[in-house]
PDB file of C-alpha atoms in Angstrom:
ATOM      1  CA  MET D   1     -21.970 164.284  76.387  1.00  0.00           C
ATOM      2  CA  ALA D   2     -20.747 160.644  76.467  1.00  0.00           C
ATOM      3  CA  SER D   3     -19.816 158.823  73.301  1.00  0.00           C
ATOM      4  CA  THR D   4     -22.101 156.136  72.238  1.00  0.00           C
ATOM      5  CA  PRO D   5     -19.938 152.635  71.888  1.00  0.00           C
ATOM      6  CA  PRO D   6     -18.955 151.523  67.963  1.00  0.00           C
ATOM      7  CA  SER D   7     -21.546 149.335  66.980  1.00  0.00           C
ATOM      8  CA  PRO D   8     -20.075 145.500  67.111  1.00  0.00           C
ATOM      9  CA  LEU D   9     -20.788 144.921  63.531  1.00  0.00           C
ATOM     10  CA  LEU D  10     -18.949 148.229  62.257  1.00  0.00           C
ATOM     11  CA  SER D  11     -15.679 147.210  64.607  1.00  0.00           C
ATOM     12  CA  GLN D  12     -15.247 143.853  62.983  1.00  0.00           C
ATOM     13  CA  GLY D  13     -14.562 144.928  59.682  1.00  0.00           C
ATOM     14  CA  PRO D  14     -14.936 142.540  56.286  1.00  0.00           C
ATOM     15  CA  THR D  15     -15.363 138.715  57.567  1.00  0.00           C
ATOM     16  CA  PRO D  16     -12.227 136.722  55.831  1.00  0.00           C
ATOM     17  CA  PRO D  17     -13.430 134.018  53.309  1.00  0.00           C
ATOM     18  CA  LYS D  18     -13.589 130.683  54.952  1.00  0.00           C
ATOM     19  CA  SER D  19     -10.632 127.950  53.654  1.00  0.00           C
ATOM     20  CA  SER D  20     -11.736 124.495  52.641  1.00  0.00           C
ATOM     21  CA  PRO D  21     -11.177 121.871  55.256  1.00  0.00           C
ATOM     22  CA  PRO D  22      -9.299 118.958  55.028  1.00  0.00           C
ATOM     23  CA  THR D  23     -10.115 116.118  52.682  1.00  0.00           C
ATOM     24  CA  PRO D  24      -9.797 112.838  54.266  1.00  0.00           C
ATOM     25  CA  ILE D  25      -9.727 109.444  52.717  1.00  0.00           C
ATOM     26  CA  LEU D  26     -13.269 107.522  52.450  1.00  0.00           C
ATOM     27  CA  ALA D  27     -13.985 106.198  55.496  1.00  0.00           C
ATOM     28  CA  ASN D  28     -14.241 102.213  53.773  1.00  0.00           C
ATOM     29  CA  PRO D  29     -11.903  99.839  54.553  1.00  0.00           C
ATOM     30  CA  VAL D  30     -11.543  99.540  50.774  1.00  0.00           C
ATOM     31  CA  ALA D  31     -10.679 103.121  50.716  1.00  0.00           C
ATOM     32  CA  LYS D  32      -8.345 102.630  53.586  1.00  0.00           C
ATOM     33  CA  THR D  33      -6.447  99.968  52.589  1.00  0.00           C
ATOM     34  CA  TYR D  34      -5.948 100.980  48.996  1.00  0.00           C
ATOM     35  CA  ALA D  35      -4.236 104.512  50.577  1.00  0.00           C
ATOM     36  CA  PHE D  36      -1.305 102.318  52.267  1.00  0.00           C
ATOM     37  CA  ILE D  37      -0.965 100.057  48.780  1.00  0.00           C
ATOM     38  CA  HIS D  38      -0.777 103.320  46.425  1.00  0.00           C
ATOM     39  CA  PRO D  39       2.626 104.810  47.231  1.00  0.00           C
ATOM     40  CA  VAL D  40       3.852 101.437  47.166  1.00  0.00           C
ATOM     41  CA  LEU D  41       2.933 100.178  43.862  1.00  0.00           C
ATOM     42  CA  LEU D  42       4.256 103.872  42.483  1.00  0.00           C
ATOM     43  CA  LEU D  43       7.757 102.932  44.310  1.00  0.00           C
ATOM     44  CA  ALA D  44       7.427  99.670  42.755  1.00  0.00           C
ATOM     45  CA  LEU D  45       6.913 101.065  39.281  1.00  0.00           C
ATOM     46  CA  LEU D  46      10.103 103.450  39.966  1.00  0.00           C
ATOM     47  CA  VAL D  47      12.150 101.010  41.431  1.00  0.00           C
ATOM     48  CA  LEU D  48      11.381  97.824  38.643  1.00  0.00           C
ATOM     49  CA  ARG D  49      12.025 100.704  35.599  1.00  0.00           C
ATOM     50  CA  PHE D  50      14.460 102.563  36.778  1.00  0.00           C
ATOM     51  CA  ASN D  51      17.790 101.388  34.866  1.00  0.00           C
ATOM     52  CA  ALA D  52      15.183 101.358  31.825  1.00  0.00           C
ATOM     53  CA  LEU D  53      15.228 105.277  33.054  1.00  0.00           C
ATOM     54  CA  VAL D  54      18.448 105.691  33.085  1.00  0.00           C
ATOM     55  CA  ALA D  55      19.413 103.960  29.922  1.00  0.00           C
ATOM     56  CA  ASP D  56      16.710 105.834  27.597  1.00  0.00           C
ATOM     57  CA  PRO D  57      14.860 108.178  29.140  1.00  0.00           C
ATOM     58  CA  ILE D  58      12.410 109.304  26.326  1.00  0.00           C
ATOM     59  CA  PRO D  59      10.865 106.200  25.565  1.00  0.00           C
ATOM     60  CA  GLU D  60      10.387 105.014  29.345  1.00  0.00           C
ATOM     61  CA  LEU D  61       9.128 108.082  30.786  1.00  0.00           C
ATOM     62  CA  LEU D  62       6.788 108.124  27.913  1.00  0.00           C
ATOM     63  CA  GLY D  63       5.789 104.508  28.099  1.00  0.00           C
ATOM     64  CA  ASP D  64       5.168 105.216  32.041  1.00  0.00           C
ATOM     65  CA  LEU D  65       2.906 107.703  32.132  1.00  0.00           C
ATOM     66  CA  PRO D  66      -0.076 105.563  30.987  1.00  0.00           C
ATOM     67  CA  PHE D  67       0.395 103.220  34.004  1.00  0.00           C
ATOM     68  CA  LEU D  68       0.967 106.558  36.158  1.00  0.00           C
ATOM     69  CA  ALA D  69      -2.032 107.556  35.194  1.00  0.00           C
ATOM     70  CA  LEU D  70      -4.309 104.445  35.929  1.00  0.00           C
ATOM     71  CA  LEU D  71      -2.922 103.783  38.889  1.00  0.00           C
ATOM     72  CA  GLN D  72      -3.848 108.200  39.967  1.00  0.00           C
ATOM     73  CA  ILE D  73      -7.078 107.529  38.553  1.00  0.00           C
ATOM     74  CA  ALA D  74      -7.975 103.650  40.525  1.00  0.00           C
ATOM     75  CA  PHE D  75      -5.963 105.834  44.177  1.00  0.00           C
ATOM     76  CA  VAL D  76      -8.814 109.050  43.433  1.00  0.00           C
ATOM     77  CA  THR D  77     -11.742 107.081  42.460  1.00  0.00           C
ATOM     78  CA  ILE D  78     -10.871 104.480  45.360  1.00  0.00           C
ATOM     79  CA  CYS D  79     -10.368 106.965  48.443  1.00  0.00           C
ATOM     80  CA  LEU D  80     -11.068 110.816  47.768  1.00  0.00           C
ATOM     81  CA  PRO D  81     -14.641 112.270  47.791  1.00  0.00           C
ATOM     82  CA  PRO D  82     -15.185 113.904  43.733  1.00  0.00           C
ATOM     83  CA  ALA D  83     -15.014 117.730  44.069  1.00  0.00           C
ATOM     84  CA  GLY D  84     -18.848 119.034  44.860  1.00  0.00           C
ATOM     85  CA  SER D  85     -19.691 115.726  46.704  1.00  0.00           C
ATOM     86  CA  SER D  86     -20.387 115.252  50.451  1.00  0.00           C
ATOM     87  CA  THR D  87     -17.715 114.099  53.122  1.00  0.00           C
ATOM     88  CA  LYS D  88     -20.445 113.352  56.065  1.00  0.00           C
ATOM     89  CA  PRO D  89     -21.276 109.835  56.665  1.00  0.00           C
ATOM     90  CA  THR D  90     -24.875 109.112  56.223  1.00  0.00           C
ATOM     91  CA  THR D  91     -27.246 108.441  58.829  1.00  0.00           C
ATOM     92  CA  THR D  92     -29.774 105.623  58.526  1.00  0.00           C
ATOM     93  CA  THR D  93     -33.059 104.944  60.653  1.00  0.00           C
ATOM     94  CA  THR D  94     -34.914 102.425  61.825  1.00  0.00           C
ATOM     95  CA  PRO D  95     -38.086 102.103  61.010  1.00  0.00           C
ATOM     96  CA  THR D  96     -40.562 101.556  63.674  1.00  0.00           C
ATOM     97  CA  PRO D  97     -43.722  99.366  63.766  1.00  0.00           C
ATOM     98  CA  GLU D  98     -46.281 102.747  63.369  1.00  0.00           C
ATOM     99  CA  ASP D  99     -44.081 103.430  59.554  1.00  0.00           C
ATOM    100  CA  GLU D 100     -44.116  99.929  58.813  1.00  0.00           C
ATOM    101  CA  ASN D 101     -48.129  99.712  59.160  1.00  0.00           C
ATOM    102  CA  ASN D 102     -48.550 103.243  57.116  1.00  0.00           C
ATOM    103  CA  THR D 103     -45.939 101.342  54.244  1.00  0.00           C
ATOM    104  CA  THR D 104     -48.002  99.733  51.812  1.00  0.00           C
ATOM    105  CA  SER D 105     -46.468  98.242  49.128  1.00  0.00           C
ATOM    106  CA  SER D 106     -48.044  96.969  45.557  1.00  0.00           C
ATOM    107  CA  THR D 107     -47.024  93.575  45.051  1.00  0.00           C
ATOM    108  CA  GLY D 108     -45.145  92.661  42.331  1.00  0.00           C
ATOM    109  CA  THR D 109     -44.136  95.992  41.290  1.00  0.00           C
ATOM    110  CA  GLY D 110     -41.732  96.657  43.924  1.00  0.00           C
ATOM    111  CA  ILE D 111     -43.185 100.069  43.812  1.00  0.00           C
ATOM    112  CA  ILE D 112     -43.744 101.489  47.523  1.00  0.00           C
ATOM    113  CA  LEU D 113     -46.195 104.295  49.034  1.00  0.00           C
ATOM    114  CA  LYS D 114     -44.322 106.333  51.700  1.00  0.00           C
ATOM    115  CA  PRO D 115     -46.338 107.496  54.864  1.00  0.00           C
ATOM    116  CA  GLY D 116     -47.220 110.409  55.037  1.00  0.00           C
ATOM    117  CA  LYS D 117     -46.743 111.488  51.304  1.00  0.00           C
ATOM    118  CA  PRO D 118     -49.748 110.671  49.451  1.00  0.00           C
ATOM    119  CA  GLY D 119     -49.128 109.921  46.176  1.00  0.00           C
ATOM    120  CA  LEU D 120     -45.253 109.895  46.723  1.00  0.00           C
ATOM    121  CA  ARG D 121     -43.945 106.189  45.058  1.00  0.00           C
ATOM    122  CA  ARG D 122     -40.617 105.235  45.269  1.00  0.00           C
ATOM    123  CA  LYS D 123     -39.107 102.842  43.259  1.00  0.00           C
ATOM    124  CA  ASN D 124     -36.434  99.681  44.357  1.00  0.00           C
ATOM    125  CA  THR D 125     -33.450 100.471  42.334  1.00  0.00           C
ATOM    126  CA  PRO D 126     -31.446  97.355  42.097  1.00  0.00           C
ATOM    127  CA  LYS D 127     -28.045  97.118  43.551  1.00  0.00           C
ATOM    128  CA  SER D 128     -26.587  96.716  40.272  1.00  0.00           C
ATOM    129  CA  ASP D 129     -27.865  99.910  38.878  1.00  0.00           C
ATOM    130  CA  SER D 130     -27.001 101.832  41.733  1.00  0.00           C
ATOM    131  CA  THR D 131     -23.127 100.424  42.016  1.00  0.00           C
ATOM    132  CA  ALA D 132     -22.470 101.085  38.076  1.00  0.00           C
ATOM    133  CA  ALA D 133     -24.033 104.421  38.883  1.00  0.00           C
ATOM    134  CA  CYS D 134     -21.700 105.557  41.799  1.00  0.00           C
ATOM    135  CA  ILE D 135     -18.430 103.985  39.695  1.00  0.00           C
ATOM    136  CA  SER D 136     -19.917 106.315  36.999  1.00  0.00           C
ATOM    137  CA  ALA D 137     -19.803 109.477  38.810  1.00  0.00           C
ATOM    138  CA  LYS D 138     -16.489 109.205  40.223  1.00  0.00           C
ATOM    139  CA  LEU D 139     -15.040 107.656  36.752  1.00  0.00           C
ATOM    140  CA  ILE D 140     -16.216 110.599  34.823  1.00  0.00           C
ATOM    141  CA  PRO D 141     -14.560 113.594  37.134  1.00  0.00           C
ATOM    142  CA  SER D 142     -11.417 111.526  37.410  1.00  0.00           C
ATOM    143  CA  ILE D 143     -11.418 111.459  33.577  1.00  0.00           C
ATOM    144  CA  LEU D 144     -12.294 115.083  33.532  1.00  0.00           C
ATOM    145  CA  SER D 145      -9.487 115.902  35.912  1.00  0.00           C
ATOM    146  CA  LEU D 146      -6.676 113.968  34.079  1.00  0.00           C
ATOM    147  CA  THR D 147      -7.637 115.671  30.853  1.00  0.00           C
ATOM    148  CA  LEU D 148      -7.688 119.229  32.233  1.00  0.00           C
ATOM    149  CA  THR D 149      -4.038 118.125  34.014  1.00  0.00           C
ATOM    150  CA  THR D 150      -3.013 117.400  30.751  1.00  0.00           C
ATOM    151  CA  LEU D 151      -4.154 120.598  28.813  1.00  0.00           C
ATOM    152  CA  LEU D 152      -3.182 122.618  31.762  1.00  0.00           C
ATOM    153  CA  ALA D 153      -0.940 122.113  34.761  1.00  0.00           C
ATOM    154  CA  THR D 154       2.012 120.098  32.123  1.00  0.00           C
ATOM    155  CA  PRO D 155       2.236 123.610  30.097  1.00  0.00           C
ATOM    156  CA  LEU D 156       2.523 125.164  33.656  1.00  0.00           C
ATOM    157  CA  LEU D 157       4.750 122.853  35.298  1.00  0.00           C
ATOM    158  CA  THR D 158       6.875 122.703  32.256  1.00  0.00           C
ATOM    159  CA  ALA D 159       7.606 126.656  32.514  1.00  0.00           C
ATOM    160  CA  LEU D 160       7.889 126.126  36.262  1.00  0.00           C
ATOM    161  CA  LEU D 161      10.961 123.724  35.859  1.00  0.00           C
ATOM    162  CA  ILE D 162      12.621 126.012  33.129  1.00  0.00           C
ATOM    163  CA  LEU D 163      12.591 129.104  35.335  1.00  0.00           C
ATOM    164  CA  PHE D 164      13.920 126.576  37.908  1.00  0.00           C
ATOM    165  CA  GLY D 165      17.005 125.803  35.882  1.00  0.00           C
ATOM    166  CA  ALA D 166      15.883 123.356  33.428  1.00  0.00           C
ATOM    167  CA  PRO D 167      17.615 123.518  30.286  1.00  0.00           C
ATOM    168  CA  ALA D 168      15.658 125.775  27.932  1.00  0.00           C
ATOM    169  CA  THR D 169      17.036 125.345  24.881  1.00  0.00           C
ATOM    170  CA  THR D 170      17.590 121.555  25.115  1.00  0.00           C
ATOM    171  CA  HIS D 171      16.405 118.364  26.772  1.00  0.00           C
ATOM    172  CA  HIS D 172      12.835 119.336  25.934  1.00  0.00           C
ATOM    173  CA  PRO D 173      11.092 116.378  25.713  1.00  0.00           C
ATOM    174  CA  GLN D 174      12.725 115.648  29.100  1.00  0.00           C
ATOM    175  CA  THR D 175      11.466 118.713  30.038  1.00  0.00           C
ATOM    176  CA  ILE D 176       7.750 118.023  29.178  1.00  0.00           C
ATOM    177  CA  LEU D 177       7.723 114.368  30.100  1.00  0.00           C
ATOM    178  CA  CYS D 178       9.033 115.293  33.634  1.00  0.00           C
ATOM    179  CA  ALA D 179       6.379 117.417  33.827  1.00  0.00           C
ATOM    180  CA  ALA D 180       4.126 115.834  33.079  1.00  0.00           C
ATOM    181  CA  HIS D 181       4.747 112.759  35.780  1.00  0.00           C
ATOM    182  CA  MET D 182       4.412 115.654  37.899  1.00  0.00           C
ATOM    183  CA  ALA D 183       1.249 116.999  37.002  1.00  0.00           C
ATOM    184  CA  VAL D 184      -0.331 113.486  37.349  1.00  0.00           C
ATOM    185  CA  LEU D 185       0.892 113.213  40.740  1.00  0.00           C
ATOM    186  CA  THR D 186      -0.174 116.258  42.160  1.00  0.00           C
ATOM    187  CA  ALA D 187      -2.663 118.541  40.018  1.00  0.00           C
ATOM    188  CA  MET D 188      -5.116 115.703  39.662  1.00  0.00           C
ATOM    189  CA  PRO D 189      -5.557 114.555  42.864  1.00  0.00           C
ATOM    190  CA  LEU D 190      -6.046 118.029  43.669  1.00  0.00           C
ATOM    191  CA  VAL D 191      -8.524 119.168  40.572  1.00  0.00           C
ATOM    192  CA  TYR D 192     -10.542 116.170  41.255  1.00  0.00           C
ATOM    193  CA  VAL D 193     -11.195 116.703  44.813  1.00  0.00           C
ATOM    194  CA  HIS D 194     -11.817 120.465  44.398  1.00  0.00           C
ATOM    195  CA  GLY D 195     -12.583 121.372  41.139  1.00  0.00           C
ATOM    196  CA  VAL D 196     -11.886 124.899  40.054  1.00  0.00           C
ATOM    197  CA  ASP D 197     -12.572 126.419  43.397  1.00  0.00           C
ATOM    198  CA  GLY D 198     -10.895 129.758  43.237  1.00  0.00           C
ATOM    199  CA  THR D 199     -10.516 129.948  46.941  1.00  0.00           C
ATOM    200  CA  VAL D 200      -8.566 126.145  47.369  1.00  0.00           C
ATOM    201  CA  TRP D 201      -6.350 126.962  44.330  1.00  0.00           C
ATOM    202  CA  LYS D 202      -5.261 130.189  46.475  1.00  0.00           C
ATOM    203  CA  GLU D 203      -4.164 128.298  49.176  1.00  0.00           C
ATOM    204  CA  VAL D 204      -2.670 125.814  47.070  1.00  0.00           C
ATOM    205  CA  TRP D 205      -0.297 128.263  45.325  1.00  0.00           C
ATOM    206  CA  GLY D 206       0.511 130.221  48.896  1.00  0.00           C
ATOM    207  CA  ALA D 207       0.942 127.237  50.599  1.00  0.00           C
ATOM    208  CA  ALA D 208      -1.608 127.568  52.670  1.00  0.00           C
ATOM    209  CA  ARG D 209      -4.219 124.721  52.545  1.00  0.00           C
ATOM    210  CA  PRO D 210      -4.441 122.461  55.579  1.00  0.00           C
ATOM    211  CA  GLY D 211      -2.860 119.023  55.703  1.00  0.00           C
ATOM    212  CA  ASP D 212      -4.411 115.939  53.881  1.00  0.00           C
ATOM    213  CA  ALA D 213      -3.630 113.142  51.274  1.00  0.00           C
ATOM    214  CA  VAL D 214      -4.304 115.048  48.483  1.00  0.00           C
ATOM    215  CA  TRP D 215      -2.093 118.197  49.623  1.00  0.00           C
ATOM    216  CA  GLY D 216       0.799 116.616  51.852  1.00  0.00           C
ATOM    217  CA  GLY D 217       1.539 114.340  48.136  1.00  0.00           C
ATOM    218  CA  ALA D 218       1.506 117.271  46.048  1.00  0.00           C
ATOM    219  CA  LEU D 219       3.563 119.330  48.682  1.00  0.00           C
ATOM    220  CA  GLY D 220       5.950 116.021  49.051  1.00  0.00           C
ATOM    221  CA  THR D 221       6.205 116.079  44.940  1.00  0.00           C
ATOM    222  CA  ALA D 222       7.692 119.744  44.799  1.00  0.00           C
ATOM    223  CA  VAL D 223      10.414 119.695  48.152  1.00  0.00           C
ATOM    224  CA  GLY D 224      11.313 115.881  46.614  1.00  0.00           C
ATOM    225  CA  ALA D 225      11.892 117.434  43.045  1.00  0.00           C
ATOM    226  CA  TRP D 226      13.319 119.670  44.414  1.00  0.00           C
ATOM    227  CA  PHE D 227      16.061 118.172  46.551  1.00  0.00           C
ATOM    228  CA  GLY D 228      16.081 115.622  43.824  1.00  0.00           C
ATOM    229  CA  ALA D 229      17.344 118.863  41.718  1.00  0.00           C
ATOM    230  CA  VAL D 230      21.049 118.588  43.919  1.00  0.00           C
ATOM    231  CA  PRO D 231      22.801 115.924  42.502  1.00  0.00           C
ATOM    232  CA  ILE D 232      22.729 117.331  38.699  1.00  0.00           C
ATOM    233  CA  PRO D 233      25.583 119.616  38.999  1.00  0.00           C
ATOM    234  CA  LEU D 234      27.716 117.635  40.895  1.00  0.00           C
ATOM    235  CA  ASP D 235      30.473 116.328  39.188  1.00  0.00           C
ATOM    236  CA  TRP D 236      30.118 112.229  40.051  1.00  0.00           C
ATOM    237  CA  ASP D 237      29.902 111.150  36.425  1.00  0.00           C
ATOM    238  CA  ARG D 238      27.348 109.119  36.819  1.00  0.00           C
ATOM    239  CA  PRO D 239      24.682 107.958  33.901  1.00  0.00           C
ATOM    240  CA  TRP D 240      21.933 108.606  36.674  1.00  0.00           C
ATOM    241  CA  GLN D 241      22.481 112.100  37.336  1.00  0.00           C
ATOM    242  CA  ALA D 242      21.580 113.341  33.823  1.00  0.00           C
ATOM    243  CA  PHE D 243      18.181 115.381  33.881  1.00  0.00           C
ATOM    244  CA  PRO D 244      15.277 114.889  34.769  1.00  0.00           C
ATOM    245  CA  ILE D 245      15.976 111.130  36.249  1.00  0.00           C
ATOM    246  CA  THR D 246      16.939 112.328  40.291  1.00  0.00           C
ATOM    247  CA  ILE D 247      14.317 115.342  39.836  1.00  0.00           C
ATOM    248  CA  LEU D 248      11.719 112.145  39.128  1.00  0.00           C
ATOM    249  CA  VAL D 249      13.159 109.996  41.770  1.00  0.00           C
ATOM    250  CA  GLY D 250      12.639 112.760  44.416  1.00  0.00           C
ATOM    251  CA  GLY D 251       9.277 113.530  43.051  1.00  0.00           C
ATOM    252  CA  TYR D 252       7.709 110.318  43.751  1.00  0.00           C
ATOM    253  CA  ILE D 253       9.701 109.578  46.837  1.00  0.00           C
ATOM    254  CA  GLY D 254       8.024 113.125  47.890  1.00  0.00           C
ATOM    255  CA  TYR D 255       4.749 112.284  47.087  1.00  0.00           C
ATOM    256  CA  ALA D 256       4.903 108.727  49.029  1.00  0.00           C
ATOM    257  CA  VAL D 257       5.927 110.252  52.308  1.00  0.00           C
ATOM    258  CA  GLY D 258       3.880 113.920  51.779  1.00  0.00           C
ATOM    259  CA  LEU D 259       0.581 111.050  51.126  1.00  0.00           C
ATOM    260  CA  GLY D 260       1.115 109.299  54.181  1.00  0.00           C
ATOM    261  CA  LEU D 261       2.217 111.830  56.314  1.00  0.00           C
ATOM    262  CA  GLY D 262      -0.611 114.188  55.442  1.00  0.00           C
ATOM    263  CA  ARG D 263      -3.284 111.326  55.752  1.00  0.00           C
ATOM    264  CA  THR D 264      -1.694 110.715  59.202  1.00  0.00           C
ATOM    265  CA  VAL D 265      -0.005 113.171  61.851  1.00  0.00           C
ATOM    266  CA  LEU D 266      -0.207 115.985  59.764  1.00  0.00           C
ATOM    267  CA  PHE D 267      -3.894 115.904  58.826  1.00  0.00           C
ATOM    268  CA  GLY D 268      -5.433 118.911  59.860  1.00  0.00           C
ATOM    269  CA  SER D 269      -2.393 121.290  60.282  1.00  0.00           C
ATOM    270  CA  ARG D 270      -1.256 124.296  57.922  1.00  0.00           C
ATOM    271  CA  LEU D 271       2.474 125.416  57.404  1.00  0.00           C
ATOM    272  CA  LYS D 272       2.591 129.478  57.562  1.00  0.00           C
ATOM    273  CA  LEU D 273       5.040 131.784  57.400  1.00  0.00           C
ATOM    274  CA  GLU D 274       6.471 133.794  60.615  1.00  0.00           C
ATOM    275  CA  GLU D 275       8.661 136.559  61.047  1.00  0.00           C
ATOM    276  CA  GLY D 276      12.069 135.811  62.109  1.00  0.00           C
ATOM    277  CA  GLY D 277      14.487 137.335  65.221  1.00  0.00           C
ATOM    278  CA  GLY D 278      15.706 140.929  63.761  1.00  0.00           C
ATOM    279  CA  ASP D 279      16.646 139.811  60.251  1.00  0.00           C
ATOM    280  CA  GLY D 280      13.417 140.117  58.278  1.00  0.00           C
ATOM    281  CA  GLU D 281      13.380 136.664  57.553  1.00  0.00           C
ATOM    282  CA  GLY D 282      10.730 134.068  57.632  1.00  0.00           C
ATOM    283  CA  VAL D 283      10.628 130.843  59.462  1.00  0.00           C
ATOM    284  CA  LEU D 284       8.714 128.122  57.959  1.00  0.00           C
ATOM    285  CA  ALA D 285       6.104 127.159  61.098  1.00  0.00           C
ATOM    286  CA  GLU D 286       3.601 124.337  61.702  1.00  0.00           C
ATOM    287  CA  GLY D 287      -0.158 126.111  62.559  1.00  0.00           C
ATOM    288  CA  LYS D 288      -2.665 124.778  64.685  1.00  0.00           C
ATOM    289  CA  LYS D 289      -4.637 122.300  62.949  1.00  0.00           C
ATOM    290  CA  VAL D 290      -7.984 122.854  60.924  1.00  0.00           C
ATOM    291  CA  ASP D 291     -11.164 121.283  63.185  1.00  0.00           C
TER     292      ASP D 291
END
């Protein structure tokens, strides 16, 4: 007897979860312009306060943290969509003469009766009210993102810094403040854009996110801080080698580079680990772009 072919539904297996797409910079001139200005402002803050950072790290790190938070709030509110919003462009339709003839408006009240829907009225919203609502809809998520970053990301990065070699019994203020700066740079934009989406955060911890400005800045900060730790154990006897100065400098530079690359040449690309030759080592390779 001839065997029946297996059903396509049975042979496909479970469908993998759909990945979240990369997040573009908002498509307006102000957002695109400030996306270039923002990393310049961060690096300028670092350069202007570098001597004070070397002379007395703890008060300088503490004093610079509010300025960093304000710059990051400005960046996310101007350039990025908050979690749950749609980045698709809105289309406007031009009313036809028939629609205009069917539209009746009451004089002096600003109430419009929509054609084809009896009884449904729409009030004209003042432009100032809509602008205030738009600002409020973006400012509140940015403040909540900063709060979650302070309460959750800072302690987590503090523990990671200690695991990766930061002093465990000394330099506690330096470690916490370094973690706070890195958390505001990396975690705050991620929380603002993706919220608490578990699928996205699994991709973040697995370094599997498609490239964009937010993920590029976070990954660049981590890589820059890693390379920034190299000069600390070297016997150069320089005051700027003290922990955590070079780590922060590397983190800031890495953030600026990663943000620029993520929103341009690496947008939509993935980094994935591929098997090496015969020694079992992994090779970091660029995956194909995500549509």
